[in-house]
Amino acid sequence: MTLRRDIAAMLTTTFVTWLGQRTTAVALPLVALAETGSAWTTGLVGGAVGLPMLTSAWWARGLRQRLTTGPALAGVLAIQVLGLLVIPVGAALGTVGPLHLTAAGLITGAATTLSGPGQRALLADLCTDPGVATRMLAWQDLAHRSTMILAPPLAGWAVTAGGPLRLLWAEAAGVTLGAALLLAVQGTAAPATGEDTTGAPALRHVLARHPEVRRAVTMAGVGGLAWFAFTLGLAILGAETGRPGLLVSAGMTGYGAGSLAGALAAPVLVPRLPPLATMAAGWILLGATFAALPAATASLPLIALVAAAGGLAMPLGIGAVNRLITTRTEGAERRAAFAAESLVHDGAVSIGLLGGGAVIGLAGAAPTLVVAGAAQIAVGLLAGPWLLPVRRPGGRSVRPQPLATGAPGQLSAPEQHPAQSRSNSAAALPQQTARSQSSPRSSPASADSCSAYG
C-alpha cells in the first residue's frame, strides 16, 4: 500500500503542477503587460526560464544526484513556489518590473530543470520492475498531457471571471500542494549495483555508454528544434491566407486531441513495442504531418485531422524513450539520462522558437514546414534500428532485436536490467545463460503493487 500511495502522490503532483503551469502561460503575459505597460517585458519570464535549463549540464550535475527521495524533490518545488510568488507579491505591492520578471523566470526555470527529470527518475526507481516502471511513466505522461486540454479553457474562464493575477496565486498554491504530496513519498532511489555513490556522471558520458539512448535523445533534439515550424508556421500561414489564428488553433486542437488519445493507449502499447523503432516511427509520422500541413490549409477540419495523427504518435515515442532509459540505465546514470533527454529536447525547442521567426521570414511558412518535416523523417530513418546498426561501446555493432510480446513488465533478453548486463559481461557468460537469469532488482511484490495502476 505504501508503494501505491507513493505512485498516486507522484502522478497527482504531475497533474497539479502542469495544470498550474499551463493556465499561467495565458495569464503571465497579461500581468506583465498590465504592470509594466511595455510589450517587450511579456517574454522576459519565458526567456529567463530557459537560461537555467540550457546551462544545467554544468550547474545541475551534482544536484540532480541528491534528488533521490520525495522530500528532496519537495524542497525543489518549494523553491519553485518562491519564484512563482515574486510576480503576484510584487503586483500586490505595485513594484513589478523587468527585474522581478527576470528573477521569477530564473528561479522557476532552475527548479523545473531539476524537478521534471528528478520526478521521472524517482518514479522509475520506485517500481523495481522496468516494465512496470515504463507503464507508470506512461501514466505520468497522460497526467501531463491531460492538462493540454483542460488548462486553456480553465484559464480563459478564470481570466474573464477574476483577472489574470489570481491565476498566478493559484499556480503557487498548486505547486505547494504538489510539494506537500511529495513530502509523503516514502520510497527512495536505490543506488545501482556497484555504483560509486559519490560520483555524478557527466551527461555526455552517459550518452556515450548507451548508444540506443543517444539515438533516442538525438531524435528528440531534432524534433524539438523543428517544433517552431508547427506553432509559428501555422500562425504565419494563417495570417498569409487571410485566416489569422484559425490554422494554428485547428492544428493545436487536433494535436492535443491526438496526443491525449495516444497517451491513453501508451500504458498498454509501449511495454509491448520495440522502443527504438517505436520512437523513430513516431518522429517519422510527425515529420510527415509537418510536410503535409501546407497542402491541407484549405480545410480547418483537415488541418486538425492531420495534426491529430502527429499528436497520436508522440506519447508512444516519449514512452519508448522512457522505456529505453529505464531498462538500459539505473541509479545515477538513470537520473543523468533523464536530465540529458530533457535538456536536449527542451533546449532545442527554445532555440528553435528563438530563431524560428527569422527562418520563416526568409524561407516562408510552407517551405519551412516541409523542410522541418523532412528533417524529422530523415533523423527517424537514420537513428532508428533499420538502416544503421547500433554500435555498442568497444566497437561491436548489433541491430536492436524486437522485444518479446509477453506480459507487460516481463523482460525479453535484449531488455535485461543494466546491473545484470554488466555482471554478465564481466563474467563473459554464454548468451544462453544470460537469457535464463532474472533481474537482481526485480521484486514480485513491488511489481504487483505497481500493476494496480497499469
Coordinates of C-alpha atoms in Angstrom, one line a residue:
M1 CA 0.0 0.0 0.0
T2 CA 2.9 2.4 0.7
L3 CA 4.1 2.0 -2.9
R4 CA 0.7 2.6 -4.4
R5 CA 0.3 5.7 -2.3
D6 CA 3.7 7.0 -3.4
I7 CA 2.9 6.5 -7.0
A8 CA -0.5 8.1 -6.6
A9 CA 1.2 11.1 -4.9
M10 CA 3.7 11.5 -7.7
L11 CA 1.1 11.3 -10.5
T12 CA -1.1 13.8 -8.7
T13 CA 1.8 16.1 -8.3
T14 CA 2.5 16.0 -12.1
F15 CA -1.1 16.9 -12.8
V16 CA -1.5 19.8 -10.4
T17 CA 1.9 21.4 -11.3
W18 CA 1.4 21.1 -15.0
L19 CA -2.2 22.4 -14.8
G20 CA -0.9 25.5 -13.0
Q21 CA 1.9 26.0 -15.5
R22 CA -0.4 25.8 -18.5
T23 CA -3.0 28.1 -17.0
T24 CA -0.5 30.8 -16.1
A25 CA 1.0 30.6 -19.6
V26 CA -2.2 32.5 -20.5
A27 CA -2.1 34.9 -17.5
L28 CA 1.5 35.8 -17.2
P29 CA 1.9 37.9 -20.3
L30 CA -1.3 39.8 -19.4
V31 CA 0.0 40.6 -15.9
A32 CA 3.4 41.6 -17.2
L33 CA 1.8 44.0 -19.8
A34 CA -0.6 45.4 -17.2
E35 CA 2.1 46.0 -14.6
T36 CA 4.9 47.4 -16.8
G37 CA 3.0 48.9 -19.7
S38 CA 5.7 47.5 -22.0
A39 CA 5.1 44.7 -24.6
W40 CA 8.7 43.6 -24.6
T41 CA 8.5 42.5 -21.0
T42 CA 5.9 39.8 -21.7
G43 CA 8.6 37.5 -22.9
L44 CA 11.1 38.1 -20.1
V45 CA 9.9 35.3 -17.8
G46 CA 9.9 32.7 -20.7
G47 CA 13.4 33.8 -21.8
A48 CA 14.7 33.7 -18.2
V49 CA 13.2 30.2 -17.6
G50 CA 15.2 28.8 -20.5
L51 CA 18.6 30.0 -19.2
P52 CA 19.0 27.7 -16.2
M53 CA 17.8 24.8 -18.4
L54 CA 20.3 25.5 -21.2
T55 CA 23.2 25.7 -18.7
S56 CA 22.1 22.8 -16.5
A57 CA 24.8 20.5 -17.8
W58 CA 27.3 22.4 -15.7
W59 CA 25.5 23.7 -12.6
A60 CA 23.0 20.8 -12.0
R61 CA 25.3 17.8 -12.4
G62 CA 25.9 17.2 -8.7
L63 CA 22.5 18.5 -7.5
R64 CA 20.4 16.0 -9.6
Q65 CA 22.2 13.1 -7.9
R66 CA 20.8 14.2 -4.5
L67 CA 17.2 14.2 -5.6
T68 CA 16.6 10.6 -4.8
T69 CA 13.6 11.0 -2.3
G70 CA 10.2 12.6 -2.3
P71 CA 11.2 15.1 0.4
A72 CA 14.2 16.2 -1.6
L73 CA 12.0 16.8 -4.7
A74 CA 9.5 18.6 -2.4
G75 CA 12.3 21.0 -1.5
V76 CA 12.9 21.8 -5.2
L77 CA 9.1 22.5 -5.6
A78 CA 9.3 24.8 -2.5
I79 CA 12.0 26.8 -4.2
Q80 CA 9.8 27.0 -7.3
V81 CA 6.9 28.3 -5.2
L82 CA 9.2 31.2 -4.1
G83 CA 9.9 32.0 -7.7
L84 CA 6.2 31.9 -8.6
L85 CA 5.3 34.3 -5.8
V86 CA 7.7 37.0 -7.0
I87 CA 5.3 38.5 -9.5
P88 CA 2.0 38.3 -7.6
V89 CA 3.6 39.7 -4.4
G90 CA 5.3 42.4 -6.4
A91 CA 2.0 43.2 -8.2
A92 CA 0.3 43.5 -4.8
L93 CA 2.9 46.0 -3.7
G94 CA 2.9 47.8 -7.1
T95 CA 6.5 47.2 -7.8
V96 CA 6.6 44.7 -10.7
G97 CA 9.4 45.5 -13.2
P98 CA 11.8 43.8 -15.5
L99 CA 14.0 42.7 -12.6
H100 CA 11.1 40.9 -10.9
L101 CA 10.1 39.2 -14.1
T102 CA 13.7 38.0 -14.8
A103 CA 14.1 36.8 -11.2
A104 CA 10.9 34.8 -11.3
G105 CA 12.0 33.2 -14.6
L106 CA 15.4 32.3 -13.3
I107 CA 14.2 30.7 -10.0
T108 CA 11.3 28.8 -11.6
G109 CA 13.5 27.7 -14.5
A110 CA 16.2 26.3 -12.2
A111 CA 13.5 24.5 -10.1
T112 CA 11.7 22.9 -13.1
T113 CA 15.0 21.9 -14.7
L114 CA 15.7 19.7 -11.6
S115 CA 12.2 18.6 -10.7
G116 CA 11.0 17.3 -14.0
P117 CA 13.7 14.7 -14.7
G118 CA 14.1 14.0 -11.0
Q119 CA 10.4 13.0 -10.7
R120 CA 10.6 10.7 -13.7
A121 CA 13.8 9.1 -12.3
L122 CA 12.3 8.5 -8.9
L123 CA 9.0 7.1 -10.3
A124 CA 11.1 4.7 -12.3
D125 CA 13.1 3.7 -9.3
L126 CA 10.1 3.1 -7.1
C127 CA 8.9 0.3 -9.4
T128 CA 11.8 -2.1 -9.4
D129 CA 10.5 -4.0 -12.4
P130 CA 11.5 -2.0 -15.6
G131 CA 8.4 -3.0 -17.5
V132 CA 6.1 -1.8 -14.7
A133 CA 8.1 1.4 -14.4
T134 CA 7.5 2.0 -18.2
R135 CA 3.7 1.9 -17.6
M136 CA 3.9 4.2 -14.6
L137 CA 5.9 6.7 -16.7
A138 CA 3.3 6.5 -19.4
W139 CA 0.6 7.2 -16.8
Q140 CA 2.6 10.2 -15.7
D141 CA 2.8 11.5 -19.3
L142 CA -1.0 11.1 -19.5
A143 CA -1.4 13.2 -16.4
H144 CA 0.8 15.8 -18.0
R145 CA -1.0 15.8 -21.4
S146 CA -4.5 15.9 -20.0
T147 CA -3.6 19.4 -18.9
M148 CA -3.2 20.4 -22.5
I149 CA -7.0 20.0 -22.9
L150 CA -8.1 21.2 -19.5
A151 CA -5.9 24.2 -18.9
P152 CA -6.7 26.6 -21.8
P153 CA -10.5 26.8 -21.2
L154 CA -10.0 26.9 -17.5
A155 CA -7.5 29.8 -17.8
G156 CA -9.8 31.7 -20.2
W157 CA -12.7 31.4 -17.8
A158 CA -10.5 32.4 -14.8
V159 CA -9.1 35.5 -16.5
T160 CA -12.6 36.6 -17.5
A161 CA -14.1 35.9 -14.1
G162 CA -11.4 37.3 -11.8
G163 CA -8.5 38.7 -13.8
P164 CA -5.1 37.1 -14.6
L165 CA -3.4 37.9 -11.3
R166 CA -5.4 35.3 -9.4
L167 CA -4.1 32.6 -11.6
L168 CA -0.6 33.3 -10.5
W169 CA -1.6 32.9 -6.9
A170 CA -3.4 29.7 -7.9
E171 CA -0.3 28.2 -9.6
A172 CA 1.7 28.9 -6.4
A173 CA -0.9 27.1 -4.4
G174 CA -1.0 24.2 -6.8
V175 CA 2.8 23.7 -6.7
T176 CA 2.6 24.0 -2.9
L177 CA 0.1 21.1 -2.9
G178 CA 2.5 19.1 -5.1
A179 CA 5.3 19.7 -2.7
A180 CA 3.2 18.5 0.2
L181 CA 2.3 15.4 -1.8
L182 CA 6.0 14.6 -2.5
L183 CA 6.8 15.0 1.2
A184 CA 4.6 12.0 1.9
V185 CA 6.5 9.8 -0.6
Q186 CA 8.5 7.3 1.5
G187 CA 10.2 5.4 -1.3
T188 CA 13.8 6.2 -2.3
A189 CA 16.0 5.6 -5.3
A190 CA 18.4 2.7 -4.6
P191 CA 22.0 3.1 -5.9
A192 CA 22.9 1.0 -8.9
T193 CA 24.7 -2.3 -8.3
G194 CA 28.4 -1.5 -7.8
E195 CA 27.7 2.3 -8.2
D196 CA 30.1 4.9 -6.9
T197 CA 27.6 6.9 -4.8
T198 CA 30.0 9.9 -4.6
G199 CA 30.2 10.3 -8.4
A200 CA 27.9 12.4 -10.7
P201 CA 28.3 11.1 -14.3
A202 CA 28.5 13.7 -17.0
L203 CA 25.6 13.7 -19.4
R204 CA 27.8 13.1 -22.4
H205 CA 29.5 10.1 -20.7
V206 CA 26.1 8.5 -20.1
L207 CA 25.0 9.0 -23.7
A208 CA 28.3 7.6 -24.9
R209 CA 27.8 4.5 -22.8
H210 CA 24.3 3.9 -24.1
P211 CA 24.1 4.2 -27.9
E212 CA 20.3 3.5 -28.2
V213 CA 19.6 6.2 -25.6
R214 CA 21.9 8.5 -27.5
R215 CA 19.9 7.9 -30.7
A216 CA 16.6 8.5 -28.9
V217 CA 17.9 11.8 -27.4
T218 CA 19.2 12.8 -30.9
M219 CA 15.7 12.3 -32.4
A220 CA 14.2 14.3 -29.5
G221 CA 16.6 17.1 -30.1
V222 CA 15.9 17.4 -33.9
G223 CA 12.1 17.2 -33.2
G224 CA 12.4 19.9 -30.6
L225 CA 14.3 22.1 -32.9
A226 CA 11.7 21.7 -35.6
W227 CA 8.7 22.3 -33.4
F228 CA 8.6 26.1 -34.2
A229 CA 7.6 25.2 -37.7
F230 CA 4.3 23.8 -36.4
T231 CA 3.4 26.6 -34.0
L232 CA 4.9 29.7 -35.6
G233 CA 4.5 28.2 -39.1
L234 CA 0.7 27.6 -38.9
A235 CA 0.2 31.0 -37.2
I236 CA 2.0 32.8 -40.0
L237 CA 0.5 30.7 -42.7
G238 CA -3.0 31.5 -41.3
A239 CA -2.2 35.2 -41.5
E240 CA -0.9 34.9 -45.1
T241 CA -4.1 33.2 -46.2
G242 CA -6.4 35.6 -44.5
R243 CA -7.4 33.4 -41.5
P244 CA -5.2 34.7 -38.7
G245 CA -5.3 32.4 -35.7
L246 CA -7.6 29.8 -37.2
L247 CA -5.0 27.5 -38.7
V248 CA -2.9 27.3 -35.6
S249 CA -6.0 26.9 -33.4
A250 CA -7.2 24.0 -35.5
G251 CA -3.7 22.4 -35.6
M252 CA -3.1 22.7 -31.8
T253 CA -6.6 21.4 -31.1
G254 CA -6.1 18.4 -33.3
Y255 CA -2.6 17.8 -32.0
G256 CA -3.8 18.0 -28.4
A257 CA -6.7 15.6 -29.0
G258 CA -4.5 13.1 -30.8
S259 CA -1.9 13.4 -28.1
L260 CA -4.4 12.6 -25.4
A261 CA -5.6 9.6 -27.3
G262 CA -2.0 8.3 -27.7
A263 CA -1.3 8.9 -24.0
L264 CA -4.4 6.8 -23.1
A265 CA -3.0 3.9 -25.3
A266 CA 0.6 4.3 -24.2
P267 CA 0.5 2.3 -20.9
V268 CA -0.8 -0.7 -22.8
L269 CA 1.2 -0.4 -26.1
V270 CA 4.6 0.9 -25.0
P271 CA 5.7 -2.1 -23.0
R272 CA 4.9 -4.4 -25.9
L273 CA 6.6 -2.5 -28.7
P274 CA 10.3 -2.3 -29.6
P275 CA 11.4 1.0 -28.1
L276 CA 13.9 2.4 -30.6
A277 CA 11.7 1.6 -33.6
T278 CA 8.6 3.0 -31.8
M279 CA 10.3 6.3 -31.2
A280 CA 11.7 6.5 -34.7
A281 CA 8.3 5.7 -36.2
G282 CA 6.8 8.4 -34.1
W283 CA 9.2 11.1 -35.3
I284 CA 8.8 9.9 -38.9
L285 CA 5.0 10.2 -38.6
L286 CA 5.2 13.7 -37.0
G287 CA 7.6 14.8 -39.8
A288 CA 5.1 13.5 -42.4
T289 CA 2.5 15.5 -40.6
F290 CA 4.5 18.7 -40.8
A291 CA 5.2 18.2 -44.5
A292 CA 1.5 17.5 -45.3
L293 CA 0.1 20.5 -43.4
P294 CA 0.7 23.1 -46.2
A295 CA -1.4 21.0 -48.6
A296 CA -4.3 20.9 -46.1
T297 CA -4.7 24.6 -45.3
A298 CA -8.0 24.8 -47.4
S299 CA -9.9 22.9 -44.7
L300 CA -9.7 23.5 -40.9
P301 CA -11.1 20.0 -40.1
L302 CA -8.4 18.5 -42.4
I303 CA -5.7 20.6 -40.6
A304 CA -7.0 19.2 -37.3
L305 CA -7.1 15.7 -38.6
V306 CA -3.5 15.8 -40.0
A307 CA -2.2 17.3 -36.7
A308 CA -4.0 14.7 -34.7
A309 CA -2.1 11.9 -36.5
G310 CA 1.2 13.5 -35.4
G311 CA -0.1 14.0 -31.9
L312 CA -1.2 10.4 -31.6
A313 CA 2.4 9.2 -32.2
M314 CA 4.2 11.4 -29.7
P315 CA 3.1 9.8 -26.4
L316 CA 4.2 6.4 -27.8
G317 CA 7.6 7.9 -28.7
I318 CA 8.0 9.5 -25.3
G319 CA 7.0 6.3 -23.6
A320 CA 9.6 4.5 -25.7
V321 CA 12.4 6.8 -24.7
N322 CA 11.4 6.5 -21.1
R323 CA 11.4 2.7 -21.5
L324 CA 14.9 2.8 -23.1
I325 CA 16.3 4.9 -20.2
T326 CA 14.5 2.7 -17.6
T327 CA 15.8 -0.6 -19.0
R328 CA 19.3 0.5 -20.0
T329 CA 20.3 2.6 -17.0
E330 CA 19.9 2.7 -13.2
G331 CA 21.0 4.9 -10.3
A332 CA 23.0 8.0 -11.1
E333 CA 23.1 7.1 -14.8
R334 CA 19.3 7.0 -15.0
R335 CA 19.0 10.4 -13.4
A336 CA 21.6 11.8 -15.8
A337 CA 19.9 10.2 -18.8
F338 CA 16.5 11.7 -18.0
A339 CA 18.2 15.0 -17.5
A340 CA 20.0 14.7 -20.8
E341 CA 16.8 13.9 -22.7
S342 CA 15.0 16.9 -21.1
L343 CA 17.9 19.3 -21.7
V344 CA 18.4 18.3 -25.4
H345 CA 14.7 18.4 -26.2
D346 CA 13.6 21.5 -24.2
G347 CA 16.8 23.3 -25.2
A348 CA 16.2 22.6 -28.8
V349 CA 12.6 23.8 -28.6
S350 CA 13.8 27.1 -27.0
I351 CA 16.5 27.6 -29.7
G352 CA 14.0 26.8 -32.5
L353 CA 11.4 29.3 -31.2
L354 CA 14.1 31.9 -30.7
G355 CA 15.3 31.8 -34.3
G356 CA 12.2 30.3 -36.0
G357 CA 10.6 33.6 -36.9
A358 CA 13.6 34.7 -38.8
V359 CA 13.8 31.3 -40.7
I360 CA 10.1 31.6 -41.7
G361 CA 10.6 35.2 -42.7
L362 CA 13.4 34.2 -45.1
A363 CA 12.1 30.9 -46.4
G364 CA 8.3 31.2 -46.0
A365 CA 6.0 29.3 -43.7
A366 CA 5.0 26.4 -46.1
P367 CA 8.6 25.6 -47.2
T368 CA 9.7 25.7 -43.6
L369 CA 7.1 23.2 -42.6
V370 CA 8.1 20.9 -45.4
V371 CA 11.8 21.1 -44.6
A372 CA 11.2 20.6 -40.9
G373 CA 9.1 17.6 -41.6
A374 CA 11.8 16.2 -43.9
A375 CA 14.4 16.7 -41.3
Q376 CA 12.4 14.7 -38.7
I377 CA 11.8 11.9 -41.2
A378 CA 15.5 11.7 -42.1
V379 CA 16.6 11.6 -38.4
G380 CA 14.0 8.9 -37.7
L381 CA 15.2 6.7 -40.5
L382 CA 18.9 7.2 -39.6
A383 CA 18.6 6.9 -35.9
G384 CA 16.1 4.1 -36.0
P385 CA 17.1 0.4 -36.0
W386 CA 16.6 -0.2 -39.7
L387 CA 19.4 1.4 -41.7
L388 CA 22.4 1.7 -39.3
P389 CA 23.2 -1.0 -36.7
V390 CA 23.7 0.3 -33.1
R391 CA 27.4 0.4 -32.3
R392 CA 28.0 -0.8 -28.7
P393 CA 30.9 0.6 -26.7
G394 CA 34.0 -1.3 -27.8
G395 CA 33.2 -1.2 -31.4
R396 CA 30.7 -4.1 -31.7
S397 CA 27.7 -3.4 -33.9
V398 CA 24.3 -5.0 -33.3
R399 CA 20.8 -4.5 -34.5
P400 CA 18.3 -3.9 -31.8
Q401 CA 16.2 -7.1 -31.6
P402 CA 12.4 -7.0 -31.3
L403 CA 11.1 -7.4 -27.8
A404 CA 9.0 -10.3 -26.6
T405 CA 5.3 -9.6 -26.6
G406 CA 4.7 -11.2 -23.3
A407 CA 3.1 -9.7 -20.2
P408 CA 3.9 -6.1 -19.6
G409 CA 6.7 -5.9 -17.1
Q410 CA 8.3 -9.1 -18.3
L411 CA 11.7 -8.5 -19.9
S412 CA 13.0 -10.2 -23.0
A413 CA 16.6 -11.0 -23.4
P414 CA 17.7 -7.7 -25.1
E415 CA 16.0 -5.7 -22.3
Q416 CA 17.7 -7.2 -19.3
H417 CA 18.3 -4.9 -16.3
P418 CA 21.6 -2.9 -16.6
A419 CA 23.1 -4.4 -13.5
Q420 CA 22.5 -7.8 -14.9
S421 CA 24.0 -6.9 -18.2
R422 CA 27.2 -5.6 -16.6
S423 CA 27.6 -8.6 -14.4
N424 CA 27.1 -10.9 -17.4
S425 CA 29.7 -9.1 -19.5
A426 CA 32.2 -9.1 -16.7
A427 CA 31.8 -12.8 -16.2
A428 CA 31.8 -13.5 -20.0
L429 CA 28.9 -15.9 -19.6
P430 CA 27.4 -17.5 -22.7
Q431 CA 24.4 -15.8 -24.2
Q432 CA 22.0 -18.6 -23.4
T433 CA 22.9 -18.4 -19.7
A434 CA 22.4 -14.7 -19.7
R435 CA 18.9 -15.1 -21.1
S436 CA 17.9 -17.5 -18.3
Q437 CA 18.7 -15.1 -15.5
S438 CA 16.3 -12.7 -13.9
S439 CA 16.9 -9.1 -12.8
P440 CA 18.5 -8.9 -9.4
R441 CA 16.5 -5.8 -8.5
S442 CA 13.1 -7.2 -9.6
S443 CA 10.6 -7.7 -6.8
P444 CA 7.3 -9.6 -7.5
A445 CA 5.6 -7.9 -4.6
S446 CA 6.5 -4.4 -5.6
A447 CA 5.7 -5.2 -9.3
D448 CA 2.3 -6.4 -8.3
S449 CA 1.7 -3.3 -6.2
C450 CA 2.6 -1.1 -9.2
S451 CA 0.5 -3.2 -11.5
A452 CA -2.7 -1.9 -9.8
Y453 CA -2.1 1.3 -11.8
G454 CA -1.4 -0.4 -15.1

